[in-house]
mmCIF file of C-alpha atoms in Angstrom:
data_model
loop_
_atom_site.group_PDB
_atom_site.id
_atom_site.type_symbol
_atom_site.label_atom_id
_atom_site.label_comp_id
_atom_site.label_asym_id
_atom_site.label_seq_id
_atom_site.Cartn_x
_atom_site.Cartn_y
_atom_site.Cartn_z
ATOM 1 C CA MET H 1 40.544 99.535 -52.382
ATOM 2 C CA SER H 2 42.340 99.806 -49.054
ATOM 3 C CA THR H 3 45.037 97.501 -47.752
ATOM 4 C CA THR H 4 44.450 94.397 -45.661
ATOM 5 C CA SER H 5 42.812 95.230 -42.349
ATOM 6 C CA GLU H 6 42.058 93.759 -38.979
ATOM 7 C CA ALA H 7 38.417 92.837 -38.370
ATOM 8 C CA TYR H 8 36.894 94.266 -35.205
ATOM 9 C CA ILE H 9 33.664 93.527 -33.355
ATOM 10 C CA VAL H 10 32.136 96.893 -32.525
ATOM 11 C CA GLU H 11 28.783 95.788 -31.124
ATOM 12 C CA ALA H 12 26.800 92.597 -30.587
ATOM 13 C CA VAL H 13 23.154 92.274 -29.616
ATOM 14 C CA ARG H 14 20.484 89.593 -29.513
ATOM 15 C CA THR H 15 16.853 89.018 -28.750
ATOM 16 C CA PRO H 16 15.889 86.977 -25.751
ATOM 17 C CA VAL H 17 15.585 83.369 -26.935
ATOM 18 C CA GLY H 18 11.965 82.228 -26.969
ATOM 19 C CA ARG H 19 11.023 78.630 -26.341
ATOM 20 C CA ARG H 20 9.017 76.607 -28.858
ATOM 21 C CA ASN H 21 5.466 78.015 -29.086
ATOM 22 C CA GLY H 22 6.465 80.610 -26.527
ATOM 23 C CA SER H 23 6.398 84.396 -26.515
ATOM 24 C CA LEU H 24 8.125 84.899 -29.884
ATOM 25 C CA ALA H 25 6.323 82.108 -31.745
ATOM 26 C CA GLY H 26 3.916 84.429 -33.543
ATOM 27 C CA VAL H 27 6.529 87.017 -34.571
ATOM 28 C CA HIS H 28 7.406 87.090 -38.271
ATOM 29 C CA SER H 29 11.027 86.061 -38.840
ATOM 30 C CA ALA H 30 11.756 89.332 -40.647
ATOM 31 C CA ASP H 31 10.547 91.267 -37.619
ATOM 32 C CA LEU H 32 12.818 89.254 -35.317
ATOM 33 C CA GLY H 33 15.735 90.044 -37.604
ATOM 34 C CA ALA H 34 14.670 93.670 -37.915
ATOM 35 C CA HIS H 35 14.594 94.017 -34.138
ATOM 36 C CA VAL H 36 18.280 93.197 -33.668
ATOM 37 C CA LEU H 37 19.302 95.189 -36.738
ATOM 38 C CA GLY H 38 17.549 98.274 -35.437
ATOM 39 C CA ALA H 39 19.066 97.781 -31.988
ATOM 40 C CA LEU H 40 22.514 97.366 -33.534
ATOM 41 C CA MET H 41 22.207 100.650 -35.435
ATOM 42 C CA ASP H 42 20.915 102.440 -32.344
ATOM 43 C CA ARG H 43 23.691 101.158 -30.118
ATOM 44 C CA THR H 44 26.517 101.976 -32.525
ATOM 45 C CA GLY H 45 25.106 105.295 -33.686
ATOM 46 C CA ILE H 46 26.454 104.780 -37.196
ATOM 47 C CA ASP H 47 24.759 105.992 -40.350
ATOM 48 C CA PRO H 48 23.008 102.812 -41.587
ATOM 49 C CA ALA H 49 23.689 103.856 -45.177
ATOM 50 C CA ALA H 50 27.411 103.346 -44.486
ATOM 51 C CA VAL H 51 26.924 99.588 -44.023
ATOM 52 C CA ASP H 52 28.335 97.712 -47.025
ATOM 53 C CA ASP H 53 26.434 94.451 -46.603
ATOM 54 C CA VAL H 54 24.227 92.414 -44.277
ATOM 55 C CA VAL H 55 25.068 88.712 -44.000
ATOM 56 C CA PHE H 56 22.546 86.541 -42.160
ATOM 57 C CA GLY H 57 22.365 82.858 -41.395
ATOM 58 C CA CYS H 58 19.056 81.021 -41.656
ATOM 59 C CA LEU H 59 18.047 77.414 -42.271
ATOM 60 C CA ASP H 60 14.840 76.087 -43.813
ATOM 61 C CA GLN H 61 14.303 79.179 -45.916
ATOM 62 C CA LEU H 62 10.565 78.701 -46.435
ATOM 63 C CA GLY H 63 7.575 80.915 -45.784
ATOM 64 C CA SER H 64 8.513 83.779 -43.487
ATOM 65 C CA GLN H 65 12.190 82.859 -43.881
ATOM 66 C CA SER H 66 12.231 82.754 -47.691
ATOM 67 C CA GLY H 67 13.107 85.529 -50.133
ATOM 68 C CA ASP H 68 16.531 86.387 -48.616
ATOM 69 C CA ILE H 69 15.629 87.037 -44.986
ATOM 70 C CA ALA H 70 18.759 89.182 -44.482
ATOM 71 C CA ARG H 71 17.498 91.700 -47.000
ATOM 72 C CA THR H 72 13.893 91.468 -45.818
ATOM 73 C CA SER H 73 14.885 91.996 -42.173
ATOM 74 C CA TRP H 74 16.951 95.075 -43.031
ATOM 75 C CA LEU H 75 14.054 96.607 -44.955
ATOM 76 C CA ALA H 76 11.521 95.629 -42.281
ATOM 77 C CA ALA H 77 13.657 97.593 -39.823
ATOM 78 C CA GLY H 78 13.112 100.724 -41.927
ATOM 79 C CA LEU H 79 16.779 100.875 -42.901
ATOM 80 C CA PRO H 80 18.158 102.217 -46.217
ATOM 81 C CA GLU H 81 17.182 100.408 -49.406
ATOM 82 C CA SER H 82 20.706 101.043 -50.731
ATOM 83 C CA VAL H 83 22.210 98.415 -48.394
ATOM 84 C CA PRO H 84 22.160 94.823 -49.751
ATOM 85 C CA GLY H 85 21.741 91.598 -47.808
ATOM 86 C CA VAL H 86 22.537 87.936 -48.339
ATOM 87 C CA THR H 87 21.338 84.816 -46.517
ATOM 88 C CA ILE H 88 23.581 81.771 -46.086
ATOM 89 C CA ASP H 89 23.164 78.198 -44.910
ATOM 90 C CA ARG H 90 26.007 76.320 -43.250
ATOM 91 C CA GLN H 91 23.468 74.469 -41.175
ATOM 92 C CA CYS H 92 23.761 75.190 -37.432
ATOM 93 C CA GLY H 93 26.909 77.240 -38.039
ATOM 94 C CA SER H 94 25.227 79.621 -40.463
ATOM 95 C CA SER H 95 25.494 82.836 -38.457
ATOM 96 C CA GLN H 96 28.966 81.970 -37.196
ATOM 97 C CA GLN H 97 29.895 81.644 -40.863
ATOM 98 C CA ALA H 98 28.184 84.998 -41.415
ATOM 99 C CA VAL H 99 30.667 86.487 -38.938
ATOM 100 C CA HIS H 100 33.504 84.831 -40.877
ATOM 101 C CA PHE H 101 32.289 86.211 -44.200
ATOM 102 C CA ALA H 102 31.866 89.683 -42.694
ATOM 103 C CA ALA H 103 35.339 89.592 -41.174
ATOM 104 C CA GLN H 104 36.872 88.333 -44.411
ATOM 105 C CA ALA H 105 35.205 91.165 -46.318
ATOM 106 C CA VAL H 106 36.693 93.859 -44.101
ATOM 107 C CA MET H 107 40.072 92.131 -43.799
ATOM 108 C CA SER H 108 40.340 92.031 -47.591
ATOM 109 C CA GLY H 109 39.880 95.785 -47.757
ATOM 110 C CA LEU H 110 36.778 95.494 -49.918
ATOM 111 C CA SER H 111 34.352 96.514 -47.157
ATOM 112 C CA GLY H 112 34.448 98.777 -44.134
ATOM 113 C CA LEU H 113 31.293 97.952 -42.190
ATOM 114 C CA VAL H 114 29.451 94.640 -42.470
ATOM 115 C CA VAL H 115 26.600 93.366 -40.313
ATOM 116 C CA ALA H 116 26.681 89.652 -39.492
ATOM 117 C CA GLY H 117 23.904 87.770 -37.773
ATOM 118 C CA GLY H 118 21.096 85.322 -38.118
ATOM 119 C CA VAL H 119 17.457 84.607 -37.400
ATOM 120 C CA GLN H 120 15.238 81.556 -36.932
ATOM 121 C CA ASN H 121 11.641 81.049 -35.896
ATOM 122 C CA MET H 122 11.431 77.302 -35.342
ATOM 123 C CA SER H 123 7.919 77.548 -33.923
ATOM 124 C CA GLN H 124 6.677 78.645 -37.351
ATOM 125 C CA ILE H 125 9.084 76.763 -39.630
ATOM 126 C CA PRO H 126 9.835 73.310 -38.174
ATOM 127 C CA LEU H 127 13.270 71.712 -38.010
ATOM 128 C CA THR H 128 14.250 70.261 -41.447
ATOM 129 C CA ALA H 129 11.148 71.786 -43.049
ATOM 130 C CA ALA H 130 13.018 72.204 -46.336
ATOM 131 C CA ALA H 131 13.689 68.466 -46.502
ATOM 132 C CA LEU H 132 10.169 67.595 -45.382
ATOM 133 C CA VAL H 133 8.651 69.273 -48.449
ATOM 134 C CA GLY H 134 10.977 67.331 -50.751
ATOM 135 C CA PRO H 135 8.689 64.331 -51.361
ATOM 136 C CA GLN H 136 6.149 66.482 -53.189
ATOM 137 C CA PHE H 137 8.890 67.194 -55.732
ATOM 138 C CA GLY H 138 10.012 63.576 -55.942
ATOM 139 C CA HIS H 139 12.862 63.634 -53.409
ATOM 140 C CA ALA H 140 12.448 61.420 -50.348
ATOM 141 C CA ASP H 141 15.449 63.073 -48.661
ATOM 142 C CA PRO H 142 18.443 65.201 -49.646
ATOM 143 C CA TYR H 143 20.769 62.230 -50.253
ATOM 144 C CA SER H 144 19.274 58.986 -51.510
ATOM 145 C CA GLY H 145 18.610 60.226 -55.038
ATOM 146 C CA SER H 146 22.294 61.022 -55.618
ATOM 147 C CA ARG H 147 24.269 58.267 -57.339
ATOM 148 C CA GLY H 148 27.512 59.782 -56.107
ATOM 149 C CA TRP H 149 26.334 59.930 -52.509
ATOM 150 C CA ARG H 150 25.023 56.347 -52.562
ATOM 151 C CA LYS H 151 28.264 55.123 -54.113
ATOM 152 C CA ARG H 152 30.267 56.722 -51.326
ATOM 153 C CA TYR H 153 28.004 56.346 -48.283
ATOM 154 C CA GLY H 154 25.383 53.820 -49.322
ATOM 155 C CA ASP H 155 22.117 53.993 -47.460
ATOM 156 C CA ARG H 156 23.661 54.831 -44.094
ATOM 157 C CA THR H 157 21.446 56.920 -41.839
ATOM 158 C CA VAL H 158 22.088 60.661 -42.093
ATOM 159 C CA SER H 159 20.531 62.181 -38.993
ATOM 160 C CA GLN H 160 21.782 64.467 -36.254
ATOM 161 C CA PHE H 161 19.982 62.345 -33.661
ATOM 162 C CA HIS H 162 21.639 59.181 -34.973
ATOM 163 C CA ALA H 163 24.980 61.003 -35.059
ATOM 164 C CA ALA H 164 24.628 62.093 -31.432
ATOM 165 C CA GLU H 165 23.962 58.480 -30.421
ATOM 166 C CA MET H 166 27.048 57.436 -32.394
ATOM 167 C CA MET H 167 29.154 59.935 -30.486
ATOM 168 C CA ALA H 168 27.794 58.776 -27.134
ATOM 169 C CA ARG H 169 28.705 55.192 -27.990
ATOM 170 C CA HIS H 170 32.086 56.026 -29.547
ATOM 171 C CA TRP H 171 33.241 57.995 -26.492
ATOM 172 C CA ASP H 172 31.272 55.751 -24.097
ATOM 173 C CA ILE H 173 29.366 58.664 -22.627
ATOM 174 C CA THR H 174 26.637 57.421 -20.339
ATOM 175 C CA ARG H 175 23.131 58.741 -20.063
ATOM 176 C CA GLU H 176 23.886 59.711 -16.474
ATOM 177 C CA GLU H 177 26.888 61.805 -17.567
ATOM 178 C CA MET H 178 24.761 63.576 -20.142
ATOM 179 C CA GLU H 179 22.026 64.292 -17.626
ATOM 180 C CA GLY H 180 24.537 65.713 -15.169
ATOM 181 C CA PHE H 181 25.857 67.969 -17.920
ATOM 182 C CA ALA H 182 22.334 69.098 -18.845
ATOM 183 C CA LEU H 183 21.556 69.934 -15.225
ATOM 184 C CA ARG H 184 24.683 72.103 -15.006
ATOM 185 C CA SER H 185 23.653 73.920 -18.189
ATOM 186 C CA HIS H 186 20.288 74.868 -16.663
ATOM 187 C CA GLN H 187 21.892 75.836 -13.351
ATOM 188 C CA ARG H 188 24.503 78.040 -15.023
ATOM 189 C CA ALA H 189 21.905 79.695 -17.248
ATOM 190 C CA ALA H 190 19.577 80.375 -14.314
ATOM 191 C CA ARG H 191 22.443 81.905 -12.331
ATOM 192 C CA ALA H 192 23.332 84.132 -15.290
ATOM 193 C CA VAL H 193 19.723 85.309 -15.617
ATOM 194 C CA ASP H 194 19.413 85.966 -11.888
ATOM 195 C CA SER H 195 22.729 87.830 -11.836
ATOM 196 C CA GLY H 196 21.701 90.072 -14.726
ATOM 197 C CA TRP H 197 24.597 88.904 -16.866
ATOM 198 C CA PHE H 198 22.536 88.768 -20.061
ATOM 199 C CA GLU H 199 20.888 92.168 -19.665
ATOM 200 C CA ARG H 200 23.491 94.159 -21.589
ATOM 201 C CA GLU H 201 23.526 91.803 -24.584
ATOM 202 C CA ILE H 202 19.744 91.473 -24.902
ATOM 203 C CA ALA H 203 17.507 93.976 -26.667
ATOM 204 C CA PRO H 204 14.101 93.207 -25.097
ATOM 205 C CA TYR H 205 11.421 92.542 -27.682
ATOM 206 C CA ASP H 206 8.191 94.540 -27.487
ATOM 207 C CA ASP H 207 6.072 95.301 -30.538
ATOM 208 C CA GLY H 208 2.982 96.327 -28.596
ATOM 209 C CA GLU H 209 1.475 92.856 -28.847
ATOM 210 C CA THR H 210 4.385 90.613 -27.901
ATOM 211 C CA ALA H 211 6.880 91.347 -25.141
ATOM 212 C CA LEU H 212 9.850 89.319 -23.940
ATOM 213 C CA ALA H 213 12.889 90.537 -22.006
ATOM 214 C CA VAL H 214 14.555 87.336 -20.724
ATOM 215 C CA ASP H 215 15.390 83.925 -22.160
ATOM 216 C CA GLU H 216 12.524 81.477 -21.791
ATOM 217 C CA GLY H 217 14.507 78.245 -21.977
ATOM 218 C CA PRO H 218 16.136 77.645 -18.572
ATOM 219 C CA ARG H 219 14.164 75.137 -16.502
ATOM 220 C CA ARG H 220 14.686 75.837 -12.840
ATOM 221 C CA ASP H 221 12.766 72.727 -11.794
ATOM 222 C CA THR H 222 15.041 70.332 -13.708
ATOM 223 C CA THR H 223 16.432 67.530 -11.559
ATOM 224 C CA LEU H 224 18.396 64.376 -12.191
ATOM 225 C CA ALA H 225 15.370 62.397 -11.039
ATOM 226 C CA SER H 226 13.026 64.084 -13.513
ATOM 227 C CA MET H 227 15.452 63.556 -16.386
ATOM 228 C CA ALA H 228 15.926 59.902 -15.471
ATOM 229 C CA GLY H 229 12.225 59.327 -15.984
ATOM 230 C CA LEU H 230 12.204 60.489 -19.629
ATOM 231 C CA LYS H 231 11.987 58.082 -22.548
ATOM 232 C CA ALA H 232 14.986 57.811 -24.861
ATOM 233 C CA LEU H 233 14.601 59.453 -28.261
ATOM 234 C CA ALA H 234 15.338 56.085 -29.920
ATOM 235 C CA PRO H 235 14.759 52.546 -28.644
ATOM 236 C CA GLY H 236 17.777 51.483 -26.634
ATOM 237 C CA GLY H 237 19.354 54.919 -27.040
ATOM 238 C CA ARG H 238 21.036 57.149 -24.480
ATOM 239 C CA LEU H 239 19.727 60.542 -25.601
ATOM 240 C CA THR H 240 16.543 62.144 -24.322
ATOM 241 C CA ALA H 241 14.875 65.493 -24.912
ATOM 242 C CA ALA H 242 16.578 66.710 -21.724
ATOM 243 C CA THR H 243 20.068 66.129 -23.142
ATOM 244 C CA SER H 244 19.285 67.782 -26.488
ATOM 245 C CA SER H 245 19.090 71.454 -27.438
ATOM 246 C CA GLN H 246 15.748 73.185 -27.255
ATOM 247 C CA ILE H 247 13.701 74.188 -30.298
ATOM 248 C CA SER H 248 13.692 77.979 -30.137
ATOM 249 C CA ASP H 249 13.046 81.350 -31.770
ATOM 250 C CA GLY H 250 15.411 84.317 -31.878
ATOM 251 C CA ALA H 251 17.858 86.564 -33.691
ATOM 252 C CA ALA H 252 21.271 88.143 -33.125
ATOM 253 C CA ALA H 253 23.538 90.573 -34.966
ATOM 254 C CA LEU H 254 27.066 91.991 -34.773
ATOM 255 C CA LEU H 255 28.755 94.949 -36.432
ATOM 256 C CA ILE H 256 32.137 94.019 -37.923
ATOM 257 C CA ALA H 257 34.406 96.917 -38.873
ATOM 258 C CA SER H 258 37.772 97.519 -40.515
ATOM 259 C CA GLU H 259 40.481 99.668 -38.959
ATOM 260 C CA GLN H 260 39.718 102.463 -41.416
ATOM 261 C CA ALA H 261 35.977 102.322 -40.673
ATOM 262 C CA VAL H 262 36.669 102.457 -36.936
ATOM 263 C CA ARG H 263 38.605 105.676 -37.446
ATOM 264 C CA GLU H 264 36.204 107.234 -39.935
ATOM 265 C CA HIS H 265 33.090 106.583 -37.850
ATOM 266 C CA GLY H 266 34.625 107.209 -34.431
ATOM 267 C CA LEU H 267 33.883 103.672 -33.230
ATOM 268 C CA THR H 268 35.326 101.853 -30.229
ATOM 269 C CA PRO H 269 36.119 98.215 -31.058
ATOM 270 C CA ARG H 270 35.413 95.694 -28.314
ATOM 271 C CA ALA H 271 37.221 92.664 -29.750
ATOM 272 C CA ARG H 272 39.392 91.547 -32.628
ATOM 273 C CA ILE H 273 38.706 88.502 -34.777
ATOM 274 C CA HIS H 274 41.920 86.595 -34.067
ATOM 275 C CA ARG H 275 41.382 83.375 -36.049
ATOM 276 C CA MET H 276 38.711 81.815 -38.271
ATOM 277 C CA THR H 277 38.747 78.127 -39.125
ATOM 278 C CA VAL H 278 36.328 75.811 -40.914
ATOM 279 C CA VAL H 279 36.819 72.048 -41.178
ATOM 280 C CA GLY H 280 34.994 68.990 -42.399
ATOM 281 C CA ASP H 281 34.770 65.557 -40.783
ATOM 282 C CA ASP H 282 32.716 62.370 -41.056
ATOM 283 C CA PRO H 283 29.253 63.371 -42.399
ATOM 284 C CA ILE H 284 27.614 60.308 -40.857
ATOM 285 C CA MET H 285 28.902 60.879 -37.315
ATOM 286 C CA MET H 286 28.365 64.503 -38.359
ATOM 287 C CA LEU H 287 28.786 66.237 -34.982
ATOM 288 C CA SER H 288 32.446 65.484 -34.189
ATOM 289 C CA ALA H 289 34.117 68.180 -36.318
ATOM 290 C CA PRO H 290 34.553 70.703 -33.450
ATOM 291 C CA ILE H 291 37.335 68.437 -32.115
ATOM 292 C CA PRO H 292 39.702 68.609 -35.126
ATOM 293 C CA GLY H 293 38.491 72.147 -35.801
ATOM 294 C CA THR H 294 39.574 73.342 -32.368
ATOM 295 C CA ARG H 295 42.960 71.671 -32.672
ATOM 296 C CA LYS H 296 43.584 73.293 -36.042
ATOM 297 C CA ALA H 297 42.407 76.729 -34.903
ATOM 298 C CA LEU H 298 44.666 76.719 -31.841
ATOM 299 C CA LYS H 299 47.661 75.529 -33.861
ATOM 300 C CA ASP H 300 47.128 78.066 -36.632
ATOM 301 C CA ALA H 301 46.645 80.861 -34.093
ATOM 302 C CA GLY H 302 49.796 79.928 -32.190
ATOM 303 C CA LEU H 303 47.808 79.436 -28.987
ATOM 304 C CA THR H 304 47.440 76.617 -26.480
ATOM 305 C CA GLU H 305 44.415 75.397 -24.574
ATOM 306 C CA GLY H 306 45.668 77.317 -21.548
ATOM 307 C CA ASP H 307 45.430 80.615 -23.414
ATOM 308 C CA ILE H 308 41.660 80.320 -23.835
ATOM 309 C CA ASP H 309 39.673 82.102 -21.144
ATOM 310 C CA ALA H 310 36.174 81.174 -22.310
ATOM 311 C CA VAL H 311 34.647 78.669 -24.714
ATOM 312 C CA GLU H 312 31.220 78.617 -26.299
ATOM 313 C CA ILE H 313 30.593 75.225 -27.919
ATOM 314 C CA ASN H 314 27.033 74.728 -29.031
ATOM 315 C CA GLU H 315 25.114 72.218 -26.955
ATOM 316 C CA ALA H 316 23.299 70.675 -29.900
ATOM 317 C CA PHE H 317 23.421 67.479 -27.850
ATOM 318 C CA ALA H 318 25.240 66.749 -24.600
ATOM 319 C CA PRO H 319 27.673 64.193 -26.121
ATOM 320 C CA VAL H 320 28.977 66.816 -28.558
ATOM 321 C CA VAL H 321 30.396 68.882 -25.709
ATOM 322 C CA LEU H 322 31.364 65.947 -23.500
ATOM 323 C CA ALA H 323 33.322 64.240 -26.303
ATOM 324 C CA TRP H 324 35.017 67.555 -27.117
ATOM 325 C CA GLN H 325 35.975 67.994 -23.447
ATOM 326 C CA ARG H 326 37.583 64.552 -23.378
ATOM 327 C CA GLU H 327 39.759 65.449 -26.349
ATOM 328 C CA ILE H 328 40.547 69.126 -25.671
ATOM 329 C CA ALA H 329 42.350 70.044 -22.445
ATOM 330 C CA ILE H 330 40.457 73.199 -21.494
ATOM 331 C CA ASP H 331 39.135 73.627 -17.961
ATOM 332 C CA PRO H 332 35.414 72.612 -18.014
ATOM 333 C CA GLN H 333 34.664 75.636 -15.826
ATOM 334 C CA ARG H 334 35.590 77.803 -18.816
ATOM 335 C CA VAL H 335 33.292 75.895 -21.185
ATOM 336 C CA ASN H 336 29.782 77.310 -21.630
ATOM 337 C CA PRO H 337 30.123 79.198 -18.343
ATOM 338 C CA VAL H 338 26.622 80.709 -18.552
ATOM 339 C CA GLY H 339 24.861 77.625 -19.878
ATOM 340 C CA GLY H 340 24.272 76.514 -23.424
ATOM 341 C CA ALA H 341 21.623 75.472 -25.902
ATOM 342 C CA ILE H 342 20.261 72.715 -23.664
ATOM 343 C CA ALA H 343 19.086 75.483 -21.341
ATOM 344 C CA LEU H 344 19.081 78.614 -23.492
ATOM 345 C CA GLY H 345 17.820 77.111 -26.743
ATOM 346 C CA HIS H 346 19.102 76.729 -30.284
ATOM 347 C CA PRO H 347 17.361 78.949 -32.875
ATOM 348 C CA LEU H 348 19.391 77.309 -35.633
ATOM 349 C CA GLY H 349 20.341 80.149 -37.967
ATOM 350 C CA ALA H 350 20.806 82.632 -35.107
ATOM 351 C CA THR H 351 22.794 80.509 -32.679
ATOM 352 C CA GLY H 352 26.280 81.277 -34.010
ATOM 353 C CA ALA H 353 25.743 85.012 -33.601
ATOM 354 C CA ARG H 354 24.030 84.473 -30.252
ATOM 355 C CA LEU H 355 27.006 82.504 -28.953
ATOM 356 C CA MET H 356 29.434 85.165 -30.178
ATOM 357 C CA THR H 357 27.387 87.895 -28.522
ATOM 358 C CA THR H 358 27.309 86.008 -25.225
ATOM 359 C CA MET H 359 31.010 85.130 -25.350
ATOM 360 C CA LEU H 360 32.036 88.732 -25.978
ATOM 361 C CA HIS H 361 30.001 89.993 -23.035
ATOM 362 C CA HIS H 362 31.335 87.213 -20.781
ATOM 363 C CA LEU H 363 34.945 88.109 -21.627
ATOM 364 C CA GLU H 364 34.249 91.745 -20.842
ATOM 365 C CA ARG H 365 32.532 90.910 -17.562
ATOM 366 C CA THR H 366 35.319 88.579 -16.386
ATOM 367 C CA GLY H 367 38.344 90.336 -17.881
ATOM 368 C CA GLY H 368 39.281 87.390 -20.091
ATOM 369 C CA ARG H 369 41.396 87.908 -23.190
ATOM 370 C CA TYR H 370 40.737 85.053 -25.621
ATOM 371 C CA GLY H 371 37.437 83.374 -26.367
ATOM 372 C CA LEU H 372 36.937 80.350 -28.614
ATOM 373 C CA GLN H 373 33.621 79.479 -30.235
ATOM 374 C CA THR H 374 32.799 76.317 -32.126
ATOM 375 C CA MET H 375 29.770 74.323 -33.156
ATOM 376 C CA CYS H 376 28.885 71.122 -34.953
ATOM 377 C CA GLU H 377 27.090 71.454 -38.281
ATOM 378 C CA GLY H 378 25.168 69.319 -40.724
ATOM 379 C CA GLY H 379 27.321 67.496 -43.242
ATOM 380 C CA GLY H 380 30.052 66.888 -40.658
ATOM 381 C CA GLN H 381 31.473 70.411 -40.464
ATOM 382 C CA ALA H 382 32.537 72.898 -37.798
ATOM 383 C CA ASN H 383 33.371 76.579 -37.614
ATOM 384 C CA VAL H 384 35.871 77.764 -35.025
ATOM 385 C CA THR H 385 36.344 81.446 -34.203
ATOM 386 C CA ILE H 386 38.865 82.853 -31.764
ATOM 387 C CA ILE H 387 38.342 86.439 -30.635
ATOM 388 C CA GLU H 388 40.574 88.691 -28.551
ATOM 389 C CA ARG H 389 38.917 91.146 -26.199
ATOM 390 C CA LEU H 390 40.354 94.636 -26.443
#
């Protein structure tokens, strides 16, 4: 066993993000995962047999996503059977947590090369599908049957949509503010597509039947007037479909390497994992944890808000980012500079790795040094990762 090591990002790649029932809807989840794994091996040129583990995030592990999709994706890519894989679920932060686990493995000295990523086909496996099948086994939902949960939280509503409404009310974020934010997300994403900024990070998908080279989510015809005409998701609520993330399909993967592995395999690291933080917060408001998580990560890293050159905070819902911006003093121009999940989509288990991939490429394109990524997660949790471009 080697001594404690730094953890480096050597390569990061993603599929284009397909919209619900769009170009990638019919692609098996294992084939989406296999696509980015194959691209990652091709781009790095490493011997795939040298990889110590594959850690993937994925939610609703049913059907095409069951049976340890990390392992299935690796094998579907034609890669060595000797390499294991594990699939994890930290809700929306699953593949960001995969990056954390990969980095921790190489920093401990127990591993040299670990692949971290995630995959989700939401067109095939609907949002919360795992909970929706519960009633046939006698469970109406994940919580109400637990005596301990009911004793602590009663019968309070546990729902991301309800939580987003709670945040909008708590921070007094108006529907108009959220719609303005959503419009900027689409505009920034469209500019990034038109400028070719995503081309280097995307491995176009083409299996002979399905082809997609660019993200399908950005809506160029979105206007404040069109958003104003939408019905709220709940009676009397402030949220609409336009101020929520898009249901999407996609995959992303990164190669995380130790210092020794970088030397042994002749690799050129592109960034260093500078800080990894995970926190918990109110599981009913659920989506607010990125605020205390960011504060803790910056303090523990010895950095200030002014040190951060780019932020990727997942746009699960507009009030998540807007509340975070009110509490964290980072220039809004540095936050989701190429758009977020409202425009680009949110393939749940893949989004953490997708955000990391995009943030790395943005730092390289702009010459920034530090990037901070965070996202809200079911159960009232948040991952925060700070990377340093090399």
